[in-house]
XYZ file of C-alpha atoms in Angstrom:
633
model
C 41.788 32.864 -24.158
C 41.197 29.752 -26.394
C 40.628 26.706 -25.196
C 43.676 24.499 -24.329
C 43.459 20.679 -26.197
C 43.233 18.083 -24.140
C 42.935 14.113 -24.065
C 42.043 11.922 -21.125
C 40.142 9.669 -18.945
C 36.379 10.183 -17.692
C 36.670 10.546 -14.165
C 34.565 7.835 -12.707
C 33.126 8.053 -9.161
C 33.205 4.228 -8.843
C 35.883 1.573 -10.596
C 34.580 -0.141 -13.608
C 30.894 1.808 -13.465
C 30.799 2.881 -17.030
C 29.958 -0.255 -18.648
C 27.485 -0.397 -16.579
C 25.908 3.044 -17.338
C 26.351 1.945 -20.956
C 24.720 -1.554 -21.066
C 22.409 -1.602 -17.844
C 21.652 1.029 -16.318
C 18.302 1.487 -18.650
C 16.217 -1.545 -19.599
C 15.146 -0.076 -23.505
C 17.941 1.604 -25.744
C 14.960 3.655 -26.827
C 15.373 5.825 -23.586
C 18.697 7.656 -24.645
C 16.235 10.322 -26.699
C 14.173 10.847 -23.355
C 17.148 11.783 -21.540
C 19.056 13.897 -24.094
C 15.926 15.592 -24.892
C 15.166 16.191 -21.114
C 18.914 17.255 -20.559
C 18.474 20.583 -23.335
C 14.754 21.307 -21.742
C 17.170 21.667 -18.654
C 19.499 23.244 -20.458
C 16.810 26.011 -21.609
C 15.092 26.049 -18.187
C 18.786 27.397 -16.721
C 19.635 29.752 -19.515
C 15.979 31.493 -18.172
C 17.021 31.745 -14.964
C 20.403 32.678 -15.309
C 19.250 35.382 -17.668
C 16.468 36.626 -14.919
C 19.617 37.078 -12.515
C 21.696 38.833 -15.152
C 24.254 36.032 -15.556
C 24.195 35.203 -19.126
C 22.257 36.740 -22.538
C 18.385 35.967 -22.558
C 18.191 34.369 -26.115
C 15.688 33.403 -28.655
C 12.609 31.309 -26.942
C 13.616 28.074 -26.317
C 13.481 24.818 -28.627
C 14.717 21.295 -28.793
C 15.852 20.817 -32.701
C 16.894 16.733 -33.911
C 18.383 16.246 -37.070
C 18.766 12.996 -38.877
C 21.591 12.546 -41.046
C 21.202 9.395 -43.161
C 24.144 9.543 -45.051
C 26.846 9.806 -41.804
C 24.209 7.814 -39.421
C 23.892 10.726 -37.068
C 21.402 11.376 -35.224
C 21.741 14.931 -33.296
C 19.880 17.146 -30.720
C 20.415 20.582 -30.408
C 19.256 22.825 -27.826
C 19.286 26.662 -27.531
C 19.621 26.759 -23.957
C 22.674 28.107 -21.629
C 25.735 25.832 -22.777
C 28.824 24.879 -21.589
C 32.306 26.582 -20.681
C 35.342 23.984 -21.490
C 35.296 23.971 -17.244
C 31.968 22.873 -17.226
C 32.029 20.303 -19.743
C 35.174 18.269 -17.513
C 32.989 18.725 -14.723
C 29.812 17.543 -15.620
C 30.530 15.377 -18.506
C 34.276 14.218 -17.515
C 32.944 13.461 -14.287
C 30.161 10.597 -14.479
C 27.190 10.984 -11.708
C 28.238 14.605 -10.515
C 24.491 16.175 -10.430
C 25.014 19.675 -12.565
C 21.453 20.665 -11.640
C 21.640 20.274 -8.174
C 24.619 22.882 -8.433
C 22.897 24.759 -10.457
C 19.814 24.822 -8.016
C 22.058 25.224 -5.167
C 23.576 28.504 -6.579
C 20.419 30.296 -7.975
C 17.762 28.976 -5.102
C 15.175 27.886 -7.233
C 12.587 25.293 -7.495
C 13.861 22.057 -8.204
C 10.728 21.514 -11.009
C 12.294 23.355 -13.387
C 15.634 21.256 -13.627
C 14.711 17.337 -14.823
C 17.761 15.603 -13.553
C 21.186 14.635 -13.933
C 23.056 15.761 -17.161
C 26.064 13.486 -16.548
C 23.959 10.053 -16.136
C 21.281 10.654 -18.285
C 24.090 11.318 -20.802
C 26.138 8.397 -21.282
C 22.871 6.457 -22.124
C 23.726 7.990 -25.577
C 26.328 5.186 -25.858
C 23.588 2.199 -25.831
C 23.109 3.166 -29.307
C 26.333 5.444 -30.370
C 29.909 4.117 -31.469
C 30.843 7.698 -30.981
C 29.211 11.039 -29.487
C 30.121 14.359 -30.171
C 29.551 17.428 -27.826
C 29.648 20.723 -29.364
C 28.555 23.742 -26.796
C 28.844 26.944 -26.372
C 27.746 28.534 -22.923
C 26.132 31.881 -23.155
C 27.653 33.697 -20.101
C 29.835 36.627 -21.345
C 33.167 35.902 -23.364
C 32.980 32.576 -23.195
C 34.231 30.135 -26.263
C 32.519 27.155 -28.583
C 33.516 23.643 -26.885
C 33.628 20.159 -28.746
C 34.342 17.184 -26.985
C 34.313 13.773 -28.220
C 34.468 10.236 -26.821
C 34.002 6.373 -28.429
C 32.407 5.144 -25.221
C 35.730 4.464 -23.666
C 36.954 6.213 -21.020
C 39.387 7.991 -22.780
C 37.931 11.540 -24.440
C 39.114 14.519 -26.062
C 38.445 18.326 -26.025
C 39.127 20.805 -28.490
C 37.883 24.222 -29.153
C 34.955 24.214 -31.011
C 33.302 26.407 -33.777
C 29.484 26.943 -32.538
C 28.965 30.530 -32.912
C 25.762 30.542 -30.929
C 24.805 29.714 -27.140
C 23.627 26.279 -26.819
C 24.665 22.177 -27.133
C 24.406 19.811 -30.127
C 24.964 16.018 -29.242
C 25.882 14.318 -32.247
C 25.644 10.184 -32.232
C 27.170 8.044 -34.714
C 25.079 5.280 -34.485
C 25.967 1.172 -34.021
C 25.147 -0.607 -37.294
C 22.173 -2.683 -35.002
C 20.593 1.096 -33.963
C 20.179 2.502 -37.693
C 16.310 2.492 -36.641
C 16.453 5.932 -35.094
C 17.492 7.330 -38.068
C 13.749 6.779 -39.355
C 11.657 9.816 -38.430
C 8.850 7.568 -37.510
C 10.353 5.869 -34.901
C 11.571 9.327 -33.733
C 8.328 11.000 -33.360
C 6.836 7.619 -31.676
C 9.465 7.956 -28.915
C 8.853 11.920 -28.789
C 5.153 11.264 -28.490
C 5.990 8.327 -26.015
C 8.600 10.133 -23.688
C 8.235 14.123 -24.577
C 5.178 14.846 -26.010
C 4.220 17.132 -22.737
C 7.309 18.895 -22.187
C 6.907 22.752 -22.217
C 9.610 23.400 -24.940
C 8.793 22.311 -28.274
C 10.831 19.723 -29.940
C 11.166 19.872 -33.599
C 12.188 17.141 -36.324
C 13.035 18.860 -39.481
C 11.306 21.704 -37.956
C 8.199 20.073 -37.541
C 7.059 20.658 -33.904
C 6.385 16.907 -32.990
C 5.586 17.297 -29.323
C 2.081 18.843 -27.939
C 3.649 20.764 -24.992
C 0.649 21.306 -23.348
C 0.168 19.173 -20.046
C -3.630 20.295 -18.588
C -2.073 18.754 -15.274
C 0.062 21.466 -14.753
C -2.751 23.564 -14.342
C -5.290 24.541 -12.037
C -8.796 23.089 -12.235
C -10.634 26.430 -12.163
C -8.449 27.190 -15.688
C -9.548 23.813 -17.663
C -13.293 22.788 -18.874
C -15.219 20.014 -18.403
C -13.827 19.372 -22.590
C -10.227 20.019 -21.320
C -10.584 16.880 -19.402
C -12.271 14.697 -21.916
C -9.974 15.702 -25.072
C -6.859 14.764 -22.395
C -8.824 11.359 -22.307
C -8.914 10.722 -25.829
C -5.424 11.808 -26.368
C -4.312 9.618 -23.877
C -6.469 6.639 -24.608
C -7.723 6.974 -28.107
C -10.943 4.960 -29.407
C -11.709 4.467 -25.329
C -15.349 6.893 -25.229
C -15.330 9.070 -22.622
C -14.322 8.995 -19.278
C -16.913 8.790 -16.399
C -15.640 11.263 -13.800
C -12.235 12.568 -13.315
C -10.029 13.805 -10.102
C -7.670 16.766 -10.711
C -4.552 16.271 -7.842
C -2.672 19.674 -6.927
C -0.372 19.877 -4.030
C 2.796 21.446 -2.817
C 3.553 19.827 0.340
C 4.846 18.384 1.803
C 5.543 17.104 -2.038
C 5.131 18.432 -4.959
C 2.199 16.351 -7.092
C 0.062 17.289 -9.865
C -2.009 15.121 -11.913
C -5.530 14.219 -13.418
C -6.891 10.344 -12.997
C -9.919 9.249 -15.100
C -12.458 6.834 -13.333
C -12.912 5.266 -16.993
C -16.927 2.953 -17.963
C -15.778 -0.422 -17.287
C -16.155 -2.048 -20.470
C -14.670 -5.229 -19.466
C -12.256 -6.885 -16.630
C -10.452 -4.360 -15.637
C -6.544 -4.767 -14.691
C -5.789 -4.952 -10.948
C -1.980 -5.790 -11.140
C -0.272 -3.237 -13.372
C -2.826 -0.524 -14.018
C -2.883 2.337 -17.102
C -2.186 5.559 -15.017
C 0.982 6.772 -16.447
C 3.742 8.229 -14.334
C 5.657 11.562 -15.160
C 9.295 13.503 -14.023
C 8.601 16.981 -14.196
C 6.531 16.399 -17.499
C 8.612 13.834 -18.875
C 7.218 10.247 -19.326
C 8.815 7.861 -17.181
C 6.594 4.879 -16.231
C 3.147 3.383 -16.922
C 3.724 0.739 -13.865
C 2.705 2.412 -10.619
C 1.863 -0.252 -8.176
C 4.189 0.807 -5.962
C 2.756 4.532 -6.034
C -0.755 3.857 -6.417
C -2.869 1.851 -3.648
C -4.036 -1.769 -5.784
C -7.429 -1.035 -5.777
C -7.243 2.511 -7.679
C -4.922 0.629 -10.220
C -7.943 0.217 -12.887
C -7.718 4.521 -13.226
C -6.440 6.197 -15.779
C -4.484 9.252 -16.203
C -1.249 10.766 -15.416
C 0.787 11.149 -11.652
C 3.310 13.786 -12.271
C 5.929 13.916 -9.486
C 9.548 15.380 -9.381
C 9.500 13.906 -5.881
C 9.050 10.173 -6.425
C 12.226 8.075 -5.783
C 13.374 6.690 -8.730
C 16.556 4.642 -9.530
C 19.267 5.894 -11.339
C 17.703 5.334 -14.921
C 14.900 6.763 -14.058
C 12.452 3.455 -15.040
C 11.781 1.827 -11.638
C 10.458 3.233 -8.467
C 12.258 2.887 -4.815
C 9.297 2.084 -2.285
C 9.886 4.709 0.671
C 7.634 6.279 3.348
C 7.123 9.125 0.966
C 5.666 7.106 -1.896
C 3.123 5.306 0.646
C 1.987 8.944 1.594
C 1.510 10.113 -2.180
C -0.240 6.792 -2.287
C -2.935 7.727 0.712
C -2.962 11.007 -0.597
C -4.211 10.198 -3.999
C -6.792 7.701 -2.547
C -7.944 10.812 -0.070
C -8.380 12.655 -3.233
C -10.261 10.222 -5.095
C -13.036 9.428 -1.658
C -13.247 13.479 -1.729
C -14.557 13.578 -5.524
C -16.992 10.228 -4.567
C -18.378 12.729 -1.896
C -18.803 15.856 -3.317
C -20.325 14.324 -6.392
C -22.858 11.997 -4.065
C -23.580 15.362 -2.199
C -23.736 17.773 -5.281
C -25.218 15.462 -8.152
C -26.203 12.248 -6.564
C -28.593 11.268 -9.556
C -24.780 10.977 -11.395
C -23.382 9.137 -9.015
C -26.393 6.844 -8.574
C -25.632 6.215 -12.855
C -22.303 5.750 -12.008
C -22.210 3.564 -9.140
C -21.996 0.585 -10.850
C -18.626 1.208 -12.525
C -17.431 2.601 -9.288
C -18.449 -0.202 -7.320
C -15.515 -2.224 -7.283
C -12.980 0.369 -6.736
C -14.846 1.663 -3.561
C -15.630 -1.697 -2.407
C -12.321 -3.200 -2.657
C -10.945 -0.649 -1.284
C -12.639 -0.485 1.278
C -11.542 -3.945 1.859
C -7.864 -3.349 1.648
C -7.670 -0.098 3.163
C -8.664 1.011 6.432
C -8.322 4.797 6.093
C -10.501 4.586 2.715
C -12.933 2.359 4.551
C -13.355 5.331 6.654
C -13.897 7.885 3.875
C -16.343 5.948 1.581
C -18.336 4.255 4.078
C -21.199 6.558 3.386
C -20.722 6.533 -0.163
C -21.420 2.359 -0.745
C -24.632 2.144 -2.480
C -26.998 -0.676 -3.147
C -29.817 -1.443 -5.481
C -33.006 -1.831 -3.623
C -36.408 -2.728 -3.876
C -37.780 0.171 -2.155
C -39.190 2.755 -4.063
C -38.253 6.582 -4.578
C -41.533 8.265 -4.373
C -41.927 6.937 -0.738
C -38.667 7.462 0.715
C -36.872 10.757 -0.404
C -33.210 9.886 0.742
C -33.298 7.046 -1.724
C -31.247 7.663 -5.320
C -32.018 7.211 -8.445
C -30.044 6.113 -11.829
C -30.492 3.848 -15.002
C -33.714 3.106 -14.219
C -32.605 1.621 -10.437
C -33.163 3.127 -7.299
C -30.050 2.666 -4.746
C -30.372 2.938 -0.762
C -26.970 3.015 1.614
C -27.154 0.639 4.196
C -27.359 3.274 7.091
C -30.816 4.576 5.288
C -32.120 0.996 4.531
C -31.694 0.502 8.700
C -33.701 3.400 9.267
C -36.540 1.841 7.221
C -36.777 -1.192 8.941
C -38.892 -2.329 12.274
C -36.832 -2.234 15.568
C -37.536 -6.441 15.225
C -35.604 -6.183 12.078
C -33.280 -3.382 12.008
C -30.157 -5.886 12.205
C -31.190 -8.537 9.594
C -30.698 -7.037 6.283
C -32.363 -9.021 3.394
C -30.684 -9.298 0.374
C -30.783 -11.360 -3.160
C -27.944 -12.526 -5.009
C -29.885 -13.651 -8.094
C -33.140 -11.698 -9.505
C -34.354 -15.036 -11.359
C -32.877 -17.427 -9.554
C -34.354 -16.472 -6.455
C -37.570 -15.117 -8.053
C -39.949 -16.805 -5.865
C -38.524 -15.878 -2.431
C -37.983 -12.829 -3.216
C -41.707 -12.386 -4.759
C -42.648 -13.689 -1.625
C -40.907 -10.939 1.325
C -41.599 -8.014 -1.411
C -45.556 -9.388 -1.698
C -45.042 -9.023 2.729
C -43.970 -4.976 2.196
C -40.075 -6.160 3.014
C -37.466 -4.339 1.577
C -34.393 -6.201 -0.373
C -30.900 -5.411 -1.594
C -29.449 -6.673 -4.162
C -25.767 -7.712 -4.024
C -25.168 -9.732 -7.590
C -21.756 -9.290 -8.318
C -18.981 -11.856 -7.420
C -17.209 -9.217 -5.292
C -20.467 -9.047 -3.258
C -19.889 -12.655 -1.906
C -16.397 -11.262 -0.543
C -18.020 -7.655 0.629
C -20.897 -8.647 2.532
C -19.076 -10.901 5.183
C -16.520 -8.196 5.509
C -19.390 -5.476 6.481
C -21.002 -8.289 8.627
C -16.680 -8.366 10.735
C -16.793 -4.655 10.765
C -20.611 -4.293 12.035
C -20.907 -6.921 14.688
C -24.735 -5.571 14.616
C -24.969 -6.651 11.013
C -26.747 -9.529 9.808
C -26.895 -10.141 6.008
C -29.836 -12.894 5.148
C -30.341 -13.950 1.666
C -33.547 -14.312 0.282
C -33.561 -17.815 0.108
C -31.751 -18.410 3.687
C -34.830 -18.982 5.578
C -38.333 -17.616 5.900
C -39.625 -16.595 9.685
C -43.113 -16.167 10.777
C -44.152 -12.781 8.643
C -44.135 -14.916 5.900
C -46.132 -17.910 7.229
C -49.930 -17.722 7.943
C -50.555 -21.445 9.552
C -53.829 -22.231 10.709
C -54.188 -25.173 13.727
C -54.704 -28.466 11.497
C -56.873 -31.015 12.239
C -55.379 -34.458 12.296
C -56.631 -37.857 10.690
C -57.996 -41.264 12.406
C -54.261 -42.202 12.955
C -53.430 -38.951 14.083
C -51.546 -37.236 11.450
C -52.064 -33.746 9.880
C -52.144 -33.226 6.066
C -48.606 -31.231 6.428
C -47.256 -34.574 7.919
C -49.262 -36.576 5.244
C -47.480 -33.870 2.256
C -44.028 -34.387 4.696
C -44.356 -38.363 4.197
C -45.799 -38.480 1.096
C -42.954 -36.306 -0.576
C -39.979 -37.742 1.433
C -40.677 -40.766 -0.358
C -40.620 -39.724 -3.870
C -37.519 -37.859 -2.957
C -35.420 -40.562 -1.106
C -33.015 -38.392 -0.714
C -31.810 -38.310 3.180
C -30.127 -35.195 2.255
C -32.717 -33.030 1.126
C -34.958 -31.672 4.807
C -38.618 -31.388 3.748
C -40.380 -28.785 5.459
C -44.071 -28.267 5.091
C -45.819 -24.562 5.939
C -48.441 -22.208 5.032
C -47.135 -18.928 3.164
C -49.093 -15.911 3.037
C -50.106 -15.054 -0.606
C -52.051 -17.940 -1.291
C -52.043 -19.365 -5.027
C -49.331 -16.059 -5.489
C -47.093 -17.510 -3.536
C -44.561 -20.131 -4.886
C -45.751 -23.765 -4.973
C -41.941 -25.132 -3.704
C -39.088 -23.204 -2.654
C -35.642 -24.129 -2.214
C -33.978 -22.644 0.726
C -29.953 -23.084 1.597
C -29.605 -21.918 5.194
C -26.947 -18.789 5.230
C -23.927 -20.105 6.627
C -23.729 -23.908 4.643
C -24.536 -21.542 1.386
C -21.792 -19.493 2.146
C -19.158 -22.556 2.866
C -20.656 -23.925 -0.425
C -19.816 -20.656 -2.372
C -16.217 -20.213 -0.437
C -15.377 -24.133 -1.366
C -16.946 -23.213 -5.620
C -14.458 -19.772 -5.514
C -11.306 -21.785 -4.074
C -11.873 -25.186 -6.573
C -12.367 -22.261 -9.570
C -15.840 -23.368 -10.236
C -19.430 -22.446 -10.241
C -21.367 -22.634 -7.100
C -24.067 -25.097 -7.319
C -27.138 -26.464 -5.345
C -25.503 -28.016 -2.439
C -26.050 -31.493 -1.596
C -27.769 -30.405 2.107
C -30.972 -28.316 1.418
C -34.520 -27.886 2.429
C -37.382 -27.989 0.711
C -40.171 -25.917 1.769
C -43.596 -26.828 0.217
C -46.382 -24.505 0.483
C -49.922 -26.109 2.072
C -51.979 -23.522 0.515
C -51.008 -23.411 -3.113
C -53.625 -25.231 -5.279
C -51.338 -27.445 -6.543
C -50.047 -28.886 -3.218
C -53.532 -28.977 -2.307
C -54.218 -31.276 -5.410
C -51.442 -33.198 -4.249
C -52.816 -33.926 -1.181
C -56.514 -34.839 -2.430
C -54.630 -36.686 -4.670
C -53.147 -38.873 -2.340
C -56.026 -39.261 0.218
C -57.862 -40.478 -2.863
C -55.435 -43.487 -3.841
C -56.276 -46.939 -2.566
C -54.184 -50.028 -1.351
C -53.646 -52.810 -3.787
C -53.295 -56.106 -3.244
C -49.978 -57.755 -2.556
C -48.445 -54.442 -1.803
C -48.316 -52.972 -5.454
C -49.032 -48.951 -6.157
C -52.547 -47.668 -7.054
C -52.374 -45.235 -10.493
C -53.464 -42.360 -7.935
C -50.720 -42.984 -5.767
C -48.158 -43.726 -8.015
C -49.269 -40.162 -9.565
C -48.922 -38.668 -6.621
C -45.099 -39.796 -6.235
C -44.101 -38.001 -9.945
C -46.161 -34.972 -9.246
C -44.115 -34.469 -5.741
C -40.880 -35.318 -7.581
C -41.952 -32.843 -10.459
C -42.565 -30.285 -7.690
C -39.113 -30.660 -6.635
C -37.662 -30.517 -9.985
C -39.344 -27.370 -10.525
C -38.272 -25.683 -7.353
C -34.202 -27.520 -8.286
C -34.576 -25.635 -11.603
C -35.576 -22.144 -10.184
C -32.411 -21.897 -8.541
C -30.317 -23.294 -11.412
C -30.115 -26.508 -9.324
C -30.068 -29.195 -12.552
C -26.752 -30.280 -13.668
C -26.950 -30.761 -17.230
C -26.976 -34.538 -17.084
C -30.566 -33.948 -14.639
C -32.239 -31.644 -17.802
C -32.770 -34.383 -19.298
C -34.002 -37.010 -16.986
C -36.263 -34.111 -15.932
C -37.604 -34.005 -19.753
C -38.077 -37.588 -19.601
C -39.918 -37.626 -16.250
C -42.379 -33.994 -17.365
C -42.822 -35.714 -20.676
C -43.923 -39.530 -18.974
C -46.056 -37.395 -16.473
C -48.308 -35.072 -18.829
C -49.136 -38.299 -20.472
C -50.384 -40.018 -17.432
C -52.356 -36.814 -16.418
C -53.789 -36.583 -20.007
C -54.767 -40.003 -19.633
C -56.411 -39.552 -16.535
C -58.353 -36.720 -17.805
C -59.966 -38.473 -20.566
């Protein structure tokens, strides 16, 4: 029976939707080829199954074919897969939004993976870039006869018998004057490569095969090698080095979720907002923005999240926030604390190497995410100063040696085991730390910007947790005072030092403090210490102005009795002598720039001279050397 001519109107579910589907539905033109060449994988993914229930003729394998016809302007996709009947082509075509594969699925029972989505939709994008489009199909159940349809993106169509003598669809575009660029075979393999490049039916341009096919994701990690994983790195982010670690995802329910993220070696700031992981349909590209899938802090991964049971919208290029995408979201984070373990259990000189470019994602994390907190909260390493050889839980990578803070507790005297000493800034705070290592104390270190945020949020969750810089404050292991002997007037030599270098500071905001620190001449000469709490006020008030955190105005100064240059200082001063009519002995007067000089110094350990100070500090080293060469000669 041949098929009866007809001419008519798209039926359209809702009044005046077609110009829609034409002009905004999809954000890029450029996505018409990922949906046409989707619809034919679906196409060939029916003509399978239909063929496995005896419906319809098996057929050559399966391929996607595009030919470019520079001459007409057409650009046209072919598939071998199972066709339409003239009945078919009303229904899914003539009628916009009807879903053909989840008939399809709903008469042969199968898993919805193998069907990509909705022929009807994903086919008028063709008229974004077509004046006119051209069906001719030709279904390959028994008997049945070659179909062409056409339509000039009104709603009015017609459709004709056709003359393809083989099973299978060809959509042929005539393209807009402004869309001649996809009839450059450049720009078509970029968008192939973009959008198709992992489908499992190979799509050829002037039979080349353009796509790879192969997505490692699809299968199971037992079948891929360690080289699997890497050359899927490259591939996917080319002149990147290798990845650090990787996480293969697998499930079936209660959704369906494959995929393979990359923890990549942070080579600079990484991006928090948007993210690299790239998002795919049943193996067809569909979005490298995942924030709403992803939790924020795992954004910074790479890879590929292949779902066919992510919400999208109706072009496919946005994602609808449900209670199903927050589970994938806690699933993949699940996933990703489960590698973290087994690799700190199995290998945990590796993940000792790679702790520092996993620090932020497990710390942050952490932060955000309750759940996660849970799961890593053994895994958060810190560098220490402890040493391997004498404490076998410790680990070991690039030359550091990293302690959690449950096995740093365990180290410590019952007097200490809630203080936990840490240093922000190896140079900076040189001399105080020098000074509780030369005591047999171990210290963390916690040097990263992120650490200023981290540590206050393990001191809320740990109410048993104290974290004490350094520099904070020094108690009593560190001080070996001896009873002093005081003057004729009454006064010991550390009130003498107190007096004598309150002066030369005259500086009301600065609190002198005078002990003696074990170590001797070892031991620093002046310290600067910033009591915990004002230090941290001072660094919240630097982070929210957007500047660096400098010495704050309130400090104390703690000079060191025994070092031999206080102790200079001091004979120094009990040697000056009163002049007449009030003025300043040399001895005394040398005494005031040598206590101001000690001050400078201990300013300029910490970083504590603004540049504008550097130089009157110069000025005032430069006027002092002379007076002590002088003195000397």
């Amino acid at each position: 029976m041949a098929v009866a001519e007809e001419n008519g109107q798209i039926q359209i579910h809702t009044e005046n939707i077609f110009p829609i589907i034409k002009k905004a539905v999809y954000s890029g033109h450029e996505v018409f080829l990922r949906e046409l060449v989707s619809n034919g994988v679906d196409a060939i993914s029916k003509r399978r199954m239909a063929s496995i229930a005896g419906d319809c003729s098996e057929g050559d394998e399966g391929v996607i074919q595009i030919r470019i016809d520079r001459s007409n302007k057409t650009l046209t996709i072919s598939d071998n897969g199972i066709g339409m009947t003239a009945d078919e082509v009303k229904r899914y075509i003539n009628q916009v939004a009807f879903s053909s594969a989840e008939d399809f699925l709903e008469k042969y029972k199968q898993d919805s993976e193998a069907i990509i989505g909705h022929f009807g939709l994903g086919f008028y994008s063709s008229f974004m870039v077509a004046e006119r489009v051209e069906i001719s199909t030709r279904s390959a159940r028994p008997e049945s006869l070659p179909v062409h349809w056409s339509c000039d993106g009104s709603p009015s169509y017609s459709l004709t018998e056709g003359n393809r003598d083989q099973p299978g669809t060809d959509i042929i575009l005539h393209l807009l004057e402004d869309e001649l660029e996809y009839l450059e075979p450049s720009r078509i393999k970029t968008l192939i490569n973009t959008y198709c490049d992992f489908m499992a039916v190979p799509v050829q341009l002037e039979g080349e095969t353009i796509n790879k096919m192969n997505a490692p994701w699809r299968s199971s990690a037992r079948e891929l090698q360690d080289q699997d994983y890497i050359d899927l790195y490259h591939y996917l982010y080319p002149f990147q080095g290798d990845p650090l670690l990787w996480v293969h995802l697998n499930t079936d329910y209660p959704y369906s979720l494959q995929g393979i993220l990359f923890f990549p070696k942070q080579t600079g700031r990484a991006d928090w907002e948007k993210g690299d992981i790239k998002l795919y349909c049943n193996q067809v590209f569909v979005s490298d923005s995942i924030k709403e899938v992803v939790p924020r802090y795992l954004l910074p991964l790479r890879g590929v999240l292949d779902s066919p049971d992510i919400p999208l919208n109706v072009s496919r290029s946005a994602l609808q926030t449900d209670r199903r995408v927050r589970s994938i979201g806690q699933f993949v984070s699940k996933k990703v604390a489960d590698k973290l373990r087994d690799l700190k259990k199995d290998n945990p000189n590796q993940y000792a190497e790679a702790w520092d470019a996993l620090a932020p994602f497990v710390k942050i994390g952490a932060m955000e995410d309750d759940k996660f907190s849970e799961q890593v909260s053994d895994l958060i390493l810190f560098q220490t100063t402890a040493k391997k050889e004498e404490n076998e839980d410790l680990l070991e990578g690039n030359g550091r040696t990293y302690t959690t803070i449950s096995s740093y507790r365990t180290r410590q005297t019952s007097e200490s085991q809630k203080r936990i000493l840490y240093c922000t800034d190896e140079i900076a705070q040189a001399g105080a730390l020098s000074l509780w290592k030369s005591q047999g104390s171990e210290v963390l270190f916690a040097e990263t910007v992120l650490d200023s945020q981290f540590i206050p949020w393990l001191e809320s969750k740990e109410n048993e947790l104290t974290f004490q810089r350094v520099d904070s404050e020094l108690d009593s292991s560190l001080q070996d005072d001896q009873p002093e002997i005081s003057d004729q007037e009454g006064e010991t030599k550390s009130e003498s030092l107190r007096t004598l270098i309150k002066k030369a500071l005259n500086n009301d905001k600065v609190t002198v403090q005078v002990q003696s620190l074990k170590g001797g001449a070892d031991a620093p000469a002046a310290l600067i210490l910033l009591p915990e709490q004002m230090r941290r006020m001072n660094d919240i008030g630097a982070l929210m102005e957007q500047r660096l955190p400098g010495l704050p105005d309130y400090h104390v100064l703690l000079v060191n009795r025994q070092h031999p240059l206080v102790e200079a200082l001091l004979n120094l001063e009990s040697g000056s002598v009163v002049i007449a009519d009030g003025a300043t002995s040399p001895s005394h007067q040398l005494a005031v720039d040598l206590a101001q000089h000690l001050y400078d110094l201990a300013r300029l350990a910490v970083n504590g001279l603004e540049p504008a100070e550097l130089g009157q500090f110069q000025s005032r080293a430069t006027l002092l050397m002379s007076s002590l060469l002088r003195r000397a000669a």
